[in-house]
Short mmCIF file of C-alpha atoms in Angstrom, two decimals:
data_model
loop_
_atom_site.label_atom_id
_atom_site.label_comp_id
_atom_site.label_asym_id
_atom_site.label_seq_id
_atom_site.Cartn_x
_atom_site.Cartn_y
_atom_site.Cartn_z
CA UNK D 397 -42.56 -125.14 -91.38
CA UNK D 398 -45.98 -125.31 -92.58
CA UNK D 399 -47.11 -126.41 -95.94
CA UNK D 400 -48.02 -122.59 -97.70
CA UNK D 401 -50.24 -124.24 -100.38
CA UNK D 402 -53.07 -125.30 -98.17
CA UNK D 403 -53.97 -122.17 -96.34
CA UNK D 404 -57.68 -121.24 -96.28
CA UNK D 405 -57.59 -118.06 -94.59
CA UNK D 406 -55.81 -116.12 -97.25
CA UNK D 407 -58.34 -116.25 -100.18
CA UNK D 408 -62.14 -116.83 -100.68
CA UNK D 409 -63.96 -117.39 -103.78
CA UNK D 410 -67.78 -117.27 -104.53
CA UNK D 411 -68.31 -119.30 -107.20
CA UNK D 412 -70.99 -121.67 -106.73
CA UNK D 413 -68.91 -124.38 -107.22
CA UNK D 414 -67.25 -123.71 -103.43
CA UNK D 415 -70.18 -123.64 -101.70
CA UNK D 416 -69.34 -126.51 -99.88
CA UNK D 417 -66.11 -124.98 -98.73
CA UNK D 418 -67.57 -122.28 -97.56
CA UNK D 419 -66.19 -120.37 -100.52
CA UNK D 420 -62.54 -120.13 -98.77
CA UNK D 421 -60.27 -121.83 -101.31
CA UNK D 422 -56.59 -123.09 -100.77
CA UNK D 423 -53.51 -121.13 -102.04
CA UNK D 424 -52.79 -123.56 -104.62
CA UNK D 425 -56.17 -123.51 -106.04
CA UNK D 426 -55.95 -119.95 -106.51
CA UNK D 427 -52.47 -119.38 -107.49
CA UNK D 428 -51.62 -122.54 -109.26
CA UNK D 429 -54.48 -124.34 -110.38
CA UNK D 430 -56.38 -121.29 -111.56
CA UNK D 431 -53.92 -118.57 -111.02
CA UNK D 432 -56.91 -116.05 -110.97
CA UNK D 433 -55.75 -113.61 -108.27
CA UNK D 434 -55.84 -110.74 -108.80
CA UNK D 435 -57.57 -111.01 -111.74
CA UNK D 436 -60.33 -113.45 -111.63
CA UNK D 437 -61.34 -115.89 -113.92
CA UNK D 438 -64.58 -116.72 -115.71
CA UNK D 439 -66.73 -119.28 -116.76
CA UNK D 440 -70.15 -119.92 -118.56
CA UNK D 441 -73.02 -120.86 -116.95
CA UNK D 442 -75.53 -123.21 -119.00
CA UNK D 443 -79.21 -122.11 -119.25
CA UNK D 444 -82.65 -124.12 -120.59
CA UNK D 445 -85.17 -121.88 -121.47
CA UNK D 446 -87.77 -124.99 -121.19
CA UNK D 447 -86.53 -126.53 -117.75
CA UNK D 448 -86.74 -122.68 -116.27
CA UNK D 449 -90.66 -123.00 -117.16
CA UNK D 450 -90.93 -126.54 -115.32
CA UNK D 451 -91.21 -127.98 -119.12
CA UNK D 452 -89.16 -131.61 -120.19
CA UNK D 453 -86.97 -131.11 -122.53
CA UNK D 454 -88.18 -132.37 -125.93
CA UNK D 455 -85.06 -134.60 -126.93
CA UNK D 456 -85.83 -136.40 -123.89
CA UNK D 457 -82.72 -134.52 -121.98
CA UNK D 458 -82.55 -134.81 -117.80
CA UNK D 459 -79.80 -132.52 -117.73
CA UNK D 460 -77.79 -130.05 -120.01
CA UNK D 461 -74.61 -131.26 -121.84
CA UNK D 462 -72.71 -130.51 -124.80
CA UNK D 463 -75.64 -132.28 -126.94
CA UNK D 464 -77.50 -129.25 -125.71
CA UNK D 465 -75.64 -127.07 -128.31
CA UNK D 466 -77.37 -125.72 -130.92
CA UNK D 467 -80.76 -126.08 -129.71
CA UNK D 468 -82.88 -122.88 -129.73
CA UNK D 469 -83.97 -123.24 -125.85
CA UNK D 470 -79.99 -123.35 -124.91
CA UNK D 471 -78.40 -120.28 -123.80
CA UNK D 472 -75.17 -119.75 -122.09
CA UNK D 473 -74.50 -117.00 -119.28
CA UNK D 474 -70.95 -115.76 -119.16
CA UNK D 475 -70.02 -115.14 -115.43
CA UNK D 476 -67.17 -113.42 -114.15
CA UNK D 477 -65.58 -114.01 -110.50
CA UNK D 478 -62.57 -111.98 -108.58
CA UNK D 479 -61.09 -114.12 -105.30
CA UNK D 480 -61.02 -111.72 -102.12
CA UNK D 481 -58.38 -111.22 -100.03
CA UNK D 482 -59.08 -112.36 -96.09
CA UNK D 483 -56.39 -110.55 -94.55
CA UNK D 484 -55.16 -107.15 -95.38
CA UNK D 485 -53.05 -106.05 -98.08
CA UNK D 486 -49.61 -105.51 -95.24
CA UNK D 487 -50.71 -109.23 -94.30
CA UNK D 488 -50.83 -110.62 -97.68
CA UNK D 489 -47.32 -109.05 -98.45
CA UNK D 490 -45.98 -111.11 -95.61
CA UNK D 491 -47.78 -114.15 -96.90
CA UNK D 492 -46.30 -114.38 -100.14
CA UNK D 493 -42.45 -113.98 -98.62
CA UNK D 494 -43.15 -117.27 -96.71
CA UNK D 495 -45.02 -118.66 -100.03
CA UNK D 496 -41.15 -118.11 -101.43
CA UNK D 497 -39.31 -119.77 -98.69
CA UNK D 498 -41.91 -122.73 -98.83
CA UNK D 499 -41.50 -123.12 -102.65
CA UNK D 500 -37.93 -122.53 -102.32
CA UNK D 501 -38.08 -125.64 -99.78
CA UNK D 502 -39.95 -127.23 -102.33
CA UNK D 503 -37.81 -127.01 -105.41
CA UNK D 504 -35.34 -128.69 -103.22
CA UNK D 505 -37.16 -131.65 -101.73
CA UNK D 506 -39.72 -132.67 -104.42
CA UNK D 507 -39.19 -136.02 -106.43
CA UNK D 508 -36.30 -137.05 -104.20
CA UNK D 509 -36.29 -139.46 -101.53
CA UNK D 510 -35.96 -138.88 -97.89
CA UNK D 511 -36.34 -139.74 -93.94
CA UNK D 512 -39.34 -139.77 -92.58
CA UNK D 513 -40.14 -139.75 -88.76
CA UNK D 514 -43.50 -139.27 -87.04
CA UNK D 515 -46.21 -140.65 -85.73
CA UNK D 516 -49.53 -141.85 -87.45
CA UNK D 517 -52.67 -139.72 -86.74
CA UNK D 518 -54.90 -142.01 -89.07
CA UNK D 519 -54.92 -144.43 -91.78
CA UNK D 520 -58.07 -144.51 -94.51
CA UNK D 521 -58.60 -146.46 -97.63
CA UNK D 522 -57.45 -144.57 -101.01
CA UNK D 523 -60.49 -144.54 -103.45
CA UNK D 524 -60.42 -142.69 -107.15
CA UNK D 525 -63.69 -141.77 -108.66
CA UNK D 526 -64.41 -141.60 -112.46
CA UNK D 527 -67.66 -139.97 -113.63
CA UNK D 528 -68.81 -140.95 -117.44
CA UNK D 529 -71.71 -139.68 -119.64
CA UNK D 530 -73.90 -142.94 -119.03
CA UNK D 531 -72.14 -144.11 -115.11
CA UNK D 532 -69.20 -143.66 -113.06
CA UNK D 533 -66.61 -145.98 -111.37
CA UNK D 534 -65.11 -145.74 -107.98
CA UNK D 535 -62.26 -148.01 -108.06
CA UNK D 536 -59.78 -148.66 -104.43
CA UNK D 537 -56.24 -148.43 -104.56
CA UNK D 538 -54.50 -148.86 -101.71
CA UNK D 539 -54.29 -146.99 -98.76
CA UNK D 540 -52.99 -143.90 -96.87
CA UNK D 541 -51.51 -143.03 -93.46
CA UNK D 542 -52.24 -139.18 -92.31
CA UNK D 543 -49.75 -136.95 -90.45
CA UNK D 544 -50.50 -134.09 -88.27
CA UNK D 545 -46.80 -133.25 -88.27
CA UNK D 546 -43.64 -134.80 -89.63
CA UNK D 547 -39.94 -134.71 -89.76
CA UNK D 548 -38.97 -134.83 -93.63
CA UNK D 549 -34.87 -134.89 -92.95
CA UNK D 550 -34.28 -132.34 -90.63
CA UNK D 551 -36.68 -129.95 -90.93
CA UNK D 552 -40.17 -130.45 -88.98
CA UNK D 553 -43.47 -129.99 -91.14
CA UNK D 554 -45.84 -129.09 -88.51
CA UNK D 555 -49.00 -129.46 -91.28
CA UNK D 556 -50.91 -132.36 -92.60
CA UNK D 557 -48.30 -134.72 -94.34
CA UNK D 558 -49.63 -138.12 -96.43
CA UNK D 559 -48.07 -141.57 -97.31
CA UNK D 560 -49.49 -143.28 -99.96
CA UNK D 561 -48.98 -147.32 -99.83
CA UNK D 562 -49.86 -150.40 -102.40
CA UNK D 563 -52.45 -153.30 -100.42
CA UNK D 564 -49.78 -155.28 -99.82
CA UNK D 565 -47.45 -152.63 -98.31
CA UNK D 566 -50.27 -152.44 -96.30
CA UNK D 567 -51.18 -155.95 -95.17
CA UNK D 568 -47.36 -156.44 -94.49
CA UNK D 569 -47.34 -153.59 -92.15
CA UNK D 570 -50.58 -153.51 -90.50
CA UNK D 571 -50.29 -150.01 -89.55
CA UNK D 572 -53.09 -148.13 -87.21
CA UNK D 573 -53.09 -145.03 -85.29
CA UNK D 574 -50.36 -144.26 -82.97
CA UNK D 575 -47.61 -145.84 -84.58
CA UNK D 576 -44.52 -144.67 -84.73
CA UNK D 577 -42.34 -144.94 -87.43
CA UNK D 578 -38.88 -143.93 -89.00
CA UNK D 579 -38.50 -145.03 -93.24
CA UNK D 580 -37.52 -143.62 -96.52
CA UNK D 581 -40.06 -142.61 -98.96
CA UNK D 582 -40.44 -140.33 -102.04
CA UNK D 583 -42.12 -136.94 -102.23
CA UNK D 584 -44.73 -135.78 -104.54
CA UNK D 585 -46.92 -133.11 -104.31
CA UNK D 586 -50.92 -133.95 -105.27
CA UNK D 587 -53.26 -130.93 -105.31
CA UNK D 588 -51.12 -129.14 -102.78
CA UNK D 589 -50.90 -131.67 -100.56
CA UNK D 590 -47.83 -133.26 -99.73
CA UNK D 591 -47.84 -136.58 -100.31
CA UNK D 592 -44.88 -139.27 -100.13
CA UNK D 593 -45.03 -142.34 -102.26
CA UNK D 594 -42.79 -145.22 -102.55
CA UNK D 595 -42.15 -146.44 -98.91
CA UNK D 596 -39.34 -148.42 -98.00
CA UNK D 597 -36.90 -149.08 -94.53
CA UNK D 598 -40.17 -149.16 -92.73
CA UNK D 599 -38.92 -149.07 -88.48
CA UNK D 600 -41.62 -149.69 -86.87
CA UNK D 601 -40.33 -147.61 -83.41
CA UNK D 602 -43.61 -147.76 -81.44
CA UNK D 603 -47.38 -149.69 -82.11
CA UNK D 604 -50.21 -147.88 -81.21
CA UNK D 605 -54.13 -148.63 -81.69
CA UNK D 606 -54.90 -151.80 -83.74
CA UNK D 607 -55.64 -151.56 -87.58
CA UNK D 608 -58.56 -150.29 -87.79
CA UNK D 609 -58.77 -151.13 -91.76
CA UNK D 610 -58.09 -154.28 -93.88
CA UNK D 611 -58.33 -154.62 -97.87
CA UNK D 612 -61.83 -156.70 -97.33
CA UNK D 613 -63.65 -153.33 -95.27
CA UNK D 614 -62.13 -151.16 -97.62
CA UNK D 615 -63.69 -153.19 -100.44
CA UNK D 616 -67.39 -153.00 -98.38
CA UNK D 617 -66.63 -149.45 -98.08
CA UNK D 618 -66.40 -148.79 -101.79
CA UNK D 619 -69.79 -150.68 -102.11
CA UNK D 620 -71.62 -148.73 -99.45
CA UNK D 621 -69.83 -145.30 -99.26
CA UNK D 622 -72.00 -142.01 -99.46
CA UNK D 623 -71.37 -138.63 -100.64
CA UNK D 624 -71.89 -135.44 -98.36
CA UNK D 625 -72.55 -132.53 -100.41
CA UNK D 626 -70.76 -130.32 -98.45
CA UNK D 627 -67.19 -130.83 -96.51
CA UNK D 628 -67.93 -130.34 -92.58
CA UNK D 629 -64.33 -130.38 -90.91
CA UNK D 630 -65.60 -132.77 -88.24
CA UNK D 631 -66.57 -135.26 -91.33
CA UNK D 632 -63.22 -134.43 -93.48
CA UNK D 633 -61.05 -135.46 -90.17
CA UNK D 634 -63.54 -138.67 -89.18
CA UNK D 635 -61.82 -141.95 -89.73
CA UNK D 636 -64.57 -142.47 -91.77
CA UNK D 637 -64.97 -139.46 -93.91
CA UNK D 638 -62.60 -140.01 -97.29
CA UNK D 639 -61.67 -137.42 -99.68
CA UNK D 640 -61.64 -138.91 -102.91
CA UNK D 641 -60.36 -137.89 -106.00
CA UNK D 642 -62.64 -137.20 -109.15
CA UNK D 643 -62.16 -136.94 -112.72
CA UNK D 644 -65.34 -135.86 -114.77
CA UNK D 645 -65.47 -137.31 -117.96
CA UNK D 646 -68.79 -136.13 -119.38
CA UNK D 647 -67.20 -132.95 -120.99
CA UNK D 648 -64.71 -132.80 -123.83
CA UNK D 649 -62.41 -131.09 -121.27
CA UNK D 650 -61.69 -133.50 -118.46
CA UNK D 651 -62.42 -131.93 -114.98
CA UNK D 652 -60.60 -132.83 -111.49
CA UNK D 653 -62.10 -132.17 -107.82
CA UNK D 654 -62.65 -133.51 -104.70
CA UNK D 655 -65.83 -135.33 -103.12
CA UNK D 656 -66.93 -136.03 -99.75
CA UNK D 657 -67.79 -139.29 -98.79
CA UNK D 658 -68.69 -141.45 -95.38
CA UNK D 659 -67.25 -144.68 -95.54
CA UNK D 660 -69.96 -145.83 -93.25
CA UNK D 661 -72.87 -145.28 -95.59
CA UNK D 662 -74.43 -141.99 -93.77
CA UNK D 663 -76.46 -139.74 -95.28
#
């Protein structure tokens, strides 16, 4: 079974915003989050009629913001986007019977615990990102240990699978690349990704590579980490490229995405 939600060759979007992506967007973004196929979604684009002429803006402004409203140079642009299909109409009708079986699957594993058995692909600190009007905060909170495939009770998920641990789940266990392992965790679902939290009965069947991470690089790492504007695959599966989660707080509606970073501080 693969996980249905994280296919990028079913949809593409081209909104600015997925630029970086390349404009293909997961099935849960599209169907879930936005739920904007087939019938697109829109948004409003914000305009400066001084900043367009090279001017400052006369409040003393940097960039536009809701303290932008009112103001006679302020305009807004309402744009209107339609996701495209990638694969043909007889191809899409087959996706969306194993989007049911998956979800089915779903409904009947989610928030319940269960067996785990696979082997660790890679392990990378767990960092959360909050962006403010005046500053932001990047905060560490743990770690987590990446799948390429995993048993969940009987069934094999042959997709990307996470485990999300505490520091001191972490230090106890001391677990690197290669390993081996049979527990019981919980399973959650986080953006469409599968994600298992609350790991117990830890058997440690097999060691592989040392640890390549400890609480005291992680904390470096938070210190020196660097965003990439755009999300290269060979950077997204580097030991040292972290997703991290954001949630924009300079609007009155909060916003949640996904950034880029290098742990090692690369531009």
């Amino acid at each position: 079974m693969k996980n249905a939600y994280k296919r990028l060759d079913i949809y593409k979007c081209v909104h600015e915003s997925h630029k970086g992506f390349g404009s293909r967007m997961s099935v849960h973004h599209i169907r879930n989050r936005k739920g904007c196929y087939p019938h697109g979604c829109f948004h409003f684009k914000w305009h400066c009629k001084l900043m367009k002429q090279g001017k400052s803006c006369y409040r003393g402004f940097k960039h536009m913001g809701k303290d932008c409203f009112g103001c006679r140079y302020f305009y807004e642009e309402k744009v209107h986007n339609y996701p495209e299909l990638q694969i043909s109409e007889k191809e899409h009708d087959d996706f969306l019977r194993e989007l049911n079986l998956f979800e089915d699957w779903l409904d009947e594993h989610l928030h319940r615990e269960w067996e785990i058995h696979g082997r660790v692909d890679g392990v990378k600190p767990l960092f959360r990102k909050r962006v403010y009007a005046k500053g932001e905060g990047f905060a560490f909170g743990g770690f987590l240990l990446i799948f390429r495939e995993l048993y969940i009770g009987k069934i094999l998920m042959e997709d990307h699978v996470y485990v999300q641990m505490s520091e001191k789940t972490y230090a106890a266990l001391k677990f690197g690349r290669g390993d081996l392992i049979t527990a019981r965790a919980t399973l959650s679902m986080d953006r469409g990704r599968l994600v298992f939290k609350r790991l117990r009965r830890v058997e440690m069947e097999e060691r592989g590579e040392a640890p390549t991470w400890d609480v005291s690089k992680a904390l470096v790492a938070r210190e020196t980490a660097t965003r990439i504007p755009i999300q290269p695959d060979g950077c997204v599966q580097c030991p040292f490229g972290a997703l991290v989660d954001v949630e924009d707080l300079q609007e009155a509606e909060t916003r949640k995405y996904r950034q880029l970073y290098c742990l090692k501080g690369r531009e």
